[in-house]
Amino acid sequence: MQCAKLFASLSFNLRRFSALPPLHYNSSLQKRSSYLRRFSAMPPPDHHKDDQYLKEVIPKRIQLFQSIQSQQKSHIQYLPHDPIKIVLPDGSVKEGKRWESSPMDIAKGISKSLANNALISMVDGVLWDMNRPLESDCQLKLFTFDSDEGRDTFWHSSAHILGQSLETEYGCKLCIGPCTTRGEGFFYDAFYGDLGLNQDHFKSIESGALKAVAEKQPFERIEVTKEQALEIFSDNNFKVEIINDLPVDKTITVYRCGPLVDLCRGPHIPNTSFVKAIACLKASSAYWRGNKDRESLQRVYGISYPDQKRLKEYIEMLREAEKYDHRELGKKQELFFNHPLSPGSWFFLPYGTRIYNKLVGFIKKQYLERGYQEVISPNMFNMKLWETSGHAANYKENMFLIDIEKQEFGLKPMNCPGHCLIFDHKVRSYRELPLRMADFGVLHRNEASGALTGLTRVRRFQQDDAHIFCRESQIKDEVRGVLEFIDYAYTVFGFTYELKLSTRPEKYLGKLETWEKAEADLTEALNEFGKPWQINEGDGAFYGPKIDISVSDALKRKFQCATLQLDFQLPDRFKLEYSAEEENGIERPVMIHRAILGSVERMFAILLEHYKGKWPFWLSPRQAIVCPVSEKSQPYALQVQDQIVKAGYYVDVDTTDRKIQKKVREAQLAQYNFILVVGEEEAKTGQVSVRVRDKADHSVMNIPCLLEHFKEKTEAHQ
């Protein structure tokens, strides 16, 4: 199994399973030999299993692993086991021995409970296996499942358990198996030949995983040379390809749990028994390295927990979420649809367009108040632009390309290069900064057809995209302003959210002092903002540090919508400049990429499920409906509609010949916020009988009072 930093060429982000460390093996040699015997005398294949492949490969990998592990253990024995000091987060100091004491030893010395629950450690800012020996004086942190570090490691290790079951059950060639980027669960991609997995296979897969759990298989780690790695995985062309793509100076690590030997950066939980509950969720197709021209793989998604109770709660949450899937609600409420003649590009119907425009209008109103200037930029550029920006080298396969008069053009997948051209089209002065440039331009990304998922993964979309060009001295204030904008919007939507500061990665561009200054500015801005935040060491983009914002909806699912990233490289690539305060001085701006909604389409889907189809009044496409009791009161109903429309609200009229009880019931099912019943009495008095969507009682209002009530409800949410 591999981690994000091993797959720079993958088109999807495997961030959350990278940077994880190592472990010890305490099983007896006899138990190890049992695995060799088990796979040298395998039963006849059941379901397209390549029995011969398993009988040859698994024992070979284990033998090579054990040989290298034995050499490394012998080497460690001769290293000095000097006393070391281990500093804990509370400032207390524990004594240990170099190359001997492990984080697990420290946990056991603190309490039995901590040792039973600690999944992973952090040594001087680097994630570290609990059973991996410490190498020097250090600062040590321990993490349980209740932390992001603990959960990510738990699910990453569970992917190994899943991979073990898949390989032994089906004889497949394992490819990659991370924890998912959405922050819950994991998956494993593998090549099965002609076999297509579905739910009918889940029982046997889960059975194999639970067997690995029952055996309490320890996760063991070794470091290998490129040549050793190629020898271990010589039978798997996918792993060989990954290894060959690694930098020459890259430390390669291999992990083992039971019969599974896998290429992986790690780290992992102490042993498989920590996973008390595991389940398969779904199976789907995937392409190797996200390339539709490469091998077709099968992807199995799973979820796991340290106890059955939490797994049960999660499955119940999924069932609840399934009832409110945005694709089904979108059909019922006539909001949008998709057509096979334009896959990944959605049609928004009149009611859906009302919501779409409301979301855009909500952000535009804030732009006016927060000093943003809207621009409109082209949808298509000559590829020379994308060569300058770096996207031609790193993102071309995800772009839609067009040949025009023997020159190559590309539909824009993001707005930032175009905004650099706008900044550069005239001489700029420091007096113009910060320049906050916003754009709702249409974007296109060439997503694989198998990856398209409703409105959450599309090919054509719009973002509330903005770029702030500022001076280095303005970074802190601008970042704080964006955070306040995010807080305002997400409070209106009813989201809770988490903040993480992602710092300089191993491979970064620019000067170290520039990075350190930027990280200090972001830290200060976060502290002044006053909300809790965490640090995500080494997970910044190569061009600058960033703040990751994940929101939680009503079903406690996490999504990443907003983004806030510092960029020192794009201004440099485009040679952007402004005249400084000093005479004849020229300086380069810093660029802040930011979005609040992110993709409007994706936010639309998230909000539809978050509200369970019951849109709040200010955002609702069906704010009110007038239901005349009989044909006699229809003229008055149309007058009421006209007055409400002129006041700026969405209102329909039910002119059918159904009985009033049926009209009211249909209006409730259609999720109209207000149902206005009018009869001959209301027509005489200029009033309406007002019913609220989810309440049985009603009240009588005149039209001015009703409109004032609508105004109050709208302003309360904006």
mmCIF file of N, CA and C in Angstrom, residues 383-446:
data_model
loop_
_atom_site.group_PDB
_atom_site.id
_atom_site.type_symbol
_atom_site.label_atom_id
_atom_site.label_comp_id
_atom_site.label_asym_id
_atom_site.label_seq_id
_atom_site.Cartn_x
_atom_site.Cartn_y
_atom_site.Cartn_z
ATOM 1 N N MET A 383 -2.555 27.362 -25.091
ATOM 2 C CA MET A 383 -1.817 26.553 -24.115
ATOM 3 C C MET A 383 -0.547 27.232 -23.625
ATOM 4 N N LYS A 384 -0.116 28.289 -24.303
ATOM 5 C CA LYS A 384 1.055 29.028 -23.827
ATOM 6 C C LYS A 384 0.806 29.593 -22.427
ATOM 7 N N LEU A 385 -0.441 29.992 -22.169
ATOM 8 C CA LEU A 385 -0.774 30.496 -20.832
ATOM 9 C C LEU A 385 -0.565 29.409 -19.787
ATOM 10 N N TRP A 386 -1.020 28.198 -20.099
ATOM 11 C CA TRP A 386 -0.937 27.097 -19.139
ATOM 12 C C TRP A 386 0.497 26.583 -19.006
ATOM 13 N N GLU A 387 1.317 26.820 -20.020
ATOM 14 C CA GLU A 387 2.740 26.505 -19.889
ATOM 15 C C GLU A 387 3.404 27.466 -18.908
ATOM 16 N N THR A 388 3.047 28.742 -19.007
ATOM 17 C CA THR A 388 3.590 29.736 -18.075
ATOM 18 C C THR A 388 3.168 29.431 -16.643
ATOM 19 N N SER A 389 1.897 29.069 -16.459
ATOM 20 C CA SER A 389 1.379 28.838 -15.109
ATOM 21 C C SER A 389 1.857 27.516 -14.514
ATOM 22 N N GLY A 390 2.287 26.590 -15.379
ATOM 23 C CA GLY A 390 2.719 25.278 -14.904
ATOM 24 C C GLY A 390 1.661 24.205 -15.031
ATOM 25 N N HIS A 391 0.447 24.585 -15.430
ATOM 26 C CA HIS A 391 -0.631 23.597 -15.529
ATOM 27 C C HIS A 391 -0.436 22.653 -16.720
ATOM 28 N N ALA A 392 0.229 23.128 -17.768
ATOM 29 C CA ALA A 392 0.449 22.262 -18.934
ATOM 30 C C ALA A 392 1.294 21.059 -18.549
ATOM 31 N N ALA A 393 2.239 21.271 -17.634
ATOM 32 C CA ALA A 393 3.115 20.177 -17.227
ATOM 33 C C ALA A 393 2.467 19.267 -16.199
ATOM 34 N N ASN A 394 1.611 19.820 -15.345
ATOM 35 C CA ASN A 394 1.092 19.048 -14.210
ATOM 36 C C ASN A 394 -0.403 18.748 -14.259
ATOM 37 N N TYR A 395 -1.142 19.379 -15.188
ATOM 38 C CA TYR A 395 -2.600 19.244 -15.127
ATOM 39 C C TYR A 395 -3.228 19.025 -16.505
ATOM 40 N N LYS A 396 -2.404 18.868 -17.531
ATOM 41 C CA LYS A 396 -2.920 18.844 -18.900
ATOM 42 C C LYS A 396 -3.922 17.728 -19.132
ATOM 43 N N GLU A 397 -3.685 16.561 -18.530
ATOM 44 C CA GLU A 397 -4.582 15.424 -18.760
ATOM 45 C C GLU A 397 -5.968 15.664 -18.186
ATOM 46 N N ASN A 398 -6.110 16.663 -17.309
ATOM 47 C CA ASN A 398 -7.407 16.980 -16.733
ATOM 48 C C ASN A 398 -8.073 18.176 -17.417
ATOM 49 N N MET A 399 -7.507 18.587 -18.542
ATOM 50 C CA MET A 399 -8.055 19.724 -19.281
ATOM 51 C C MET A 399 -8.713 19.258 -20.577
ATOM 52 N N PHE A 400 -9.708 20.024 -21.039
ATOM 53 C CA PHE A 400 -10.310 19.810 -22.349
ATOM 54 C C PHE A 400 -9.533 20.655 -23.356
ATOM 55 N N LEU A 401 -8.953 19.997 -24.360
ATOM 56 C CA LEU A 401 -8.089 20.668 -25.323
ATOM 57 C C LEU A 401 -8.795 20.826 -26.664
ATOM 58 N N ILE A 402 -8.506 21.920 -27.348
ATOM 59 C CA ILE A 402 -9.150 22.238 -28.623
ATOM 60 C C ILE A 402 -8.080 22.705 -29.606
ATOM 61 N N ASP A 403 -8.165 22.223 -30.832
ATOM 62 C CA ASP A 403 -7.244 22.657 -31.877
ATOM 63 C C ASP A 403 -7.900 23.774 -32.684
ATOM 64 N N ILE A 404 -7.282 24.953 -32.691
ATOM 65 C CA ILE A 404 -7.814 26.097 -33.425
ATOM 66 C C ILE A 404 -6.711 26.656 -34.316
ATOM 67 N N GLU A 405 -6.921 26.553 -35.626
ATOM 68 C CA GLU A 405 -5.961 27.066 -36.601
ATOM 69 C C GLU A 405 -4.546 26.567 -36.311
ATOM 70 N N LYS A 406 -4.482 25.258 -36.064
ATOM 71 C CA LYS A 406 -3.218 24.551 -35.828
ATOM 72 C C LYS A 406 -2.498 24.994 -34.553
ATOM 73 N N GLN A 407 -3.242 25.606 -33.648
ATOM 74 C CA GLN A 407 -2.706 25.939 -32.325
ATOM 75 C C GLN A 407 -3.562 25.268 -31.256
ATOM 76 N N GLU A 408 -2.914 24.882 -30.171
ATOM 77 C CA GLU A 408 -3.615 24.161 -29.109
ATOM 78 C C GLU A 408 -4.141 25.131 -28.057
ATOM 79 N N PHE A 409 -5.434 25.019 -27.783
ATOM 80 C CA PHE A 409 -6.084 25.822 -26.751
ATOM 81 C C PHE A 409 -6.668 24.879 -25.691
ATOM 82 N N GLY A 410 -6.940 25.422 -24.533
ATOM 83 C CA GLY A 410 -7.546 24.629 -23.469
ATOM 84 C C GLY A 410 -8.638 25.400 -22.762
ATOM 85 N N LEU A 411 -9.774 24.712 -22.471
ATOM 86 C CA LEU A 411 -10.806 25.328 -21.631
ATOM 87 C C LEU A 411 -10.243 25.464 -20.216
ATOM 88 N N LYS A 412 -10.500 26.583 -19.588
ATOM 89 C CA LYS A 412 -9.852 26.833 -18.295
ATOM 90 C C LYS A 412 -10.430 25.939 -17.199
ATOM 91 N N PRO A 413 -9.548 25.277 -16.417
ATOM 92 C CA PRO A 413 -9.989 24.492 -15.266
ATOM 93 C C PRO A 413 -9.965 25.298 -13.968
ATOM 94 N N MET A 414 -9.333 26.490 -14.022
ATOM 95 C CA MET A 414 -9.302 27.394 -12.872
ATOM 96 C C MET A 414 -9.065 28.811 -13.383
ATOM 97 N N ASN A 415 -9.345 29.798 -12.530
ATOM 98 C CA ASN A 415 -9.300 31.198 -12.954
ATOM 99 C C ASN A 415 -7.965 31.897 -12.720
ATOM 100 N N CYS A 416 -7.102 31.332 -11.857
ATOM 101 C CA CYS A 416 -5.943 32.091 -11.389
ATOM 102 C C CYS A 416 -5.011 32.592 -12.497
ATOM 103 N N PRO A 417 -4.657 31.795 -13.540
ATOM 104 C CA PRO A 417 -3.772 32.347 -14.567
ATOM 105 C C PRO A 417 -4.389 33.545 -15.294
ATOM 106 N N GLY A 418 -5.690 33.482 -15.558
ATOM 107 C CA GLY A 418 -6.367 34.608 -16.201
ATOM 108 C C GLY A 418 -6.337 35.856 -15.345
ATOM 109 N N HIS A 419 -6.458 35.673 -14.036
ATOM 110 C CA HIS A 419 -6.411 36.820 -13.132
ATOM 111 C C HIS A 419 -5.012 37.428 -13.091
ATOM 112 N N CYS A 420 -4.000 36.606 -13.283
ATOM 113 C CA CYS A 420 -2.636 37.140 -13.369
ATOM 114 C C CYS A 420 -2.499 38.050 -14.590
ATOM 115 N N LEU A 421 -3.149 37.674 -15.707
ATOM 116 C CA LEU A 421 -3.114 38.518 -16.901
ATOM 117 C C LEU A 421 -3.826 39.842 -16.646
ATOM 118 N N ILE A 422 -4.934 39.784 -15.898
ATOM 119 C CA ILE A 422 -5.653 41.024 -15.582
ATOM 120 C C ILE A 422 -4.784 41.932 -14.718
ATOM 121 N N PHE A 423 -4.116 41.358 -13.731
ATOM 122 C CA PHE A 423 -3.240 42.162 -12.876
ATOM 123 C C PHE A 423 -2.132 42.801 -13.706
ATOM 124 N N ASP A 424 -1.636 42.039 -14.690
ATOM 125 C CA ASP A 424 -0.447 42.460 -15.429
ATOM 126 C C ASP A 424 -0.768 43.352 -16.629
ATOM 127 N N HIS A 425 -2.048 43.623 -16.892
ATOM 128 C CA HIS A 425 -2.360 44.339 -18.129
ATOM 129 C C HIS A 425 -2.037 45.827 -18.048
ATOM 130 N N LYS A 426 -1.729 46.328 -16.848
ATOM 131 C CA LYS A 426 -1.328 47.735 -16.717
ATOM 132 C C LYS A 426 -0.339 47.854 -15.556
ATOM 133 N N VAL A 427 0.316 48.983 -15.470
ATOM 134 C CA VAL A 427 1.263 49.229 -14.383
ATOM 135 C C VAL A 427 0.483 49.357 -13.072
ATOM 136 N N ARG A 428 0.945 48.651 -12.057
ATOM 137 C CA ARG A 428 0.261 48.651 -10.758
ATOM 138 C C ARG A 428 1.099 49.389 -9.710
ATOM 139 N N SER A 429 0.385 49.998 -8.770
ATOM 140 C CA SER A 429 1.039 50.701 -7.671
ATOM 141 C C SER A 429 0.674 50.046 -6.346
ATOM 142 N N TYR A 430 1.536 50.225 -5.349
ATOM 143 C CA TYR A 430 1.250 49.701 -4.010
ATOM 144 C C TYR A 430 -0.050 50.274 -3.459
ATOM 145 N N ARG A 431 -0.457 51.450 -3.986
ATOM 146 C CA ARG A 431 -1.695 52.077 -3.499
ATOM 147 C C ARG A 431 -2.935 51.272 -3.888
ATOM 148 N N GLU A 432 -2.830 50.447 -4.936
ATOM 149 C CA GLU A 432 -3.967 49.634 -5.378
ATOM 150 C C GLU A 432 -4.149 48.378 -4.543
ATOM 151 N N LEU A 433 -3.153 48.028 -3.754
ATOM 152 C CA LEU A 433 -3.175 46.768 -3.015
ATOM 153 C C LEU A 433 -3.721 46.977 -1.606
ATOM 154 N N PRO A 434 -4.483 46.001 -1.111
ATOM 155 C CA PRO A 434 -4.802 44.713 -1.741
ATOM 156 C C PRO A 434 -5.844 44.853 -2.844
ATOM 157 N N LEU A 435 -5.647 44.086 -3.910
ATOM 158 C CA LEU A 435 -6.594 44.023 -5.012
ATOM 159 C C LEU A 435 -7.312 42.685 -4.919
ATOM 160 N N ARG A 436 -8.613 42.750 -4.608
ATOM 161 C CA ARG A 436 -9.409 41.521 -4.412
ATOM 162 C C ARG A 436 -10.247 41.287 -5.670
ATOM 163 N N MET A 437 -9.866 40.296 -6.451
ATOM 164 C CA MET A 437 -10.444 40.056 -7.770
ATOM 165 C C MET A 437 -11.302 38.793 -7.750
ATOM 166 N N ALA A 438 -12.600 38.913 -8.036
ATOM 167 C CA ALA A 438 -13.546 37.795 -7.952
ATOM 168 C C ALA A 438 -14.099 37.449 -9.324
ATOM 169 N N ASP A 439 -14.377 36.165 -9.545
ATOM 170 C CA ASP A 439 -14.777 35.695 -10.873
ATOM 171 C C ASP A 439 -15.679 34.472 -10.728
ATOM 172 N N PHE A 440 -16.865 34.515 -11.332
ATOM 173 C CA PHE A 440 -17.768 33.363 -11.347
ATOM 174 C C PHE A 440 -17.703 32.633 -12.691
ATOM 175 N N GLY A 441 -16.570 32.741 -13.375
ATOM 176 C CA GLY A 441 -16.428 32.143 -14.695
ATOM 177 C C GLY A 441 -16.666 30.641 -14.702
ATOM 178 N N VAL A 442 -17.143 30.146 -15.834
ATOM 179 C CA VAL A 442 -17.397 28.712 -16.006
ATOM 180 C C VAL A 442 -16.064 27.976 -16.150
ATOM 181 N N LEU A 443 -15.914 26.872 -15.409
ATOM 182 C CA LEU A 443 -14.692 26.066 -15.437
ATOM 183 C C LEU A 443 -15.004 24.668 -15.965
ATOM 184 N N HIS A 444 -14.028 24.066 -16.604
ATOM 185 C CA HIS A 444 -14.179 22.702 -17.124
ATOM 186 C C HIS A 444 -12.987 21.856 -16.702
ATOM 187 N N ARG A 445 -13.258 20.676 -16.178
ATOM 188 C CA ARG A 445 -12.197 19.736 -15.826
ATOM 189 C C ARG A 445 -12.552 18.362 -16.388
ATOM 190 N N ASN A 446 -11.594 17.737 -17.001
ATOM 191 C CA ASN A 446 -11.830 16.473 -17.708
ATOM 192 C C ASN A 446 -11.779 15.299 -16.728
#
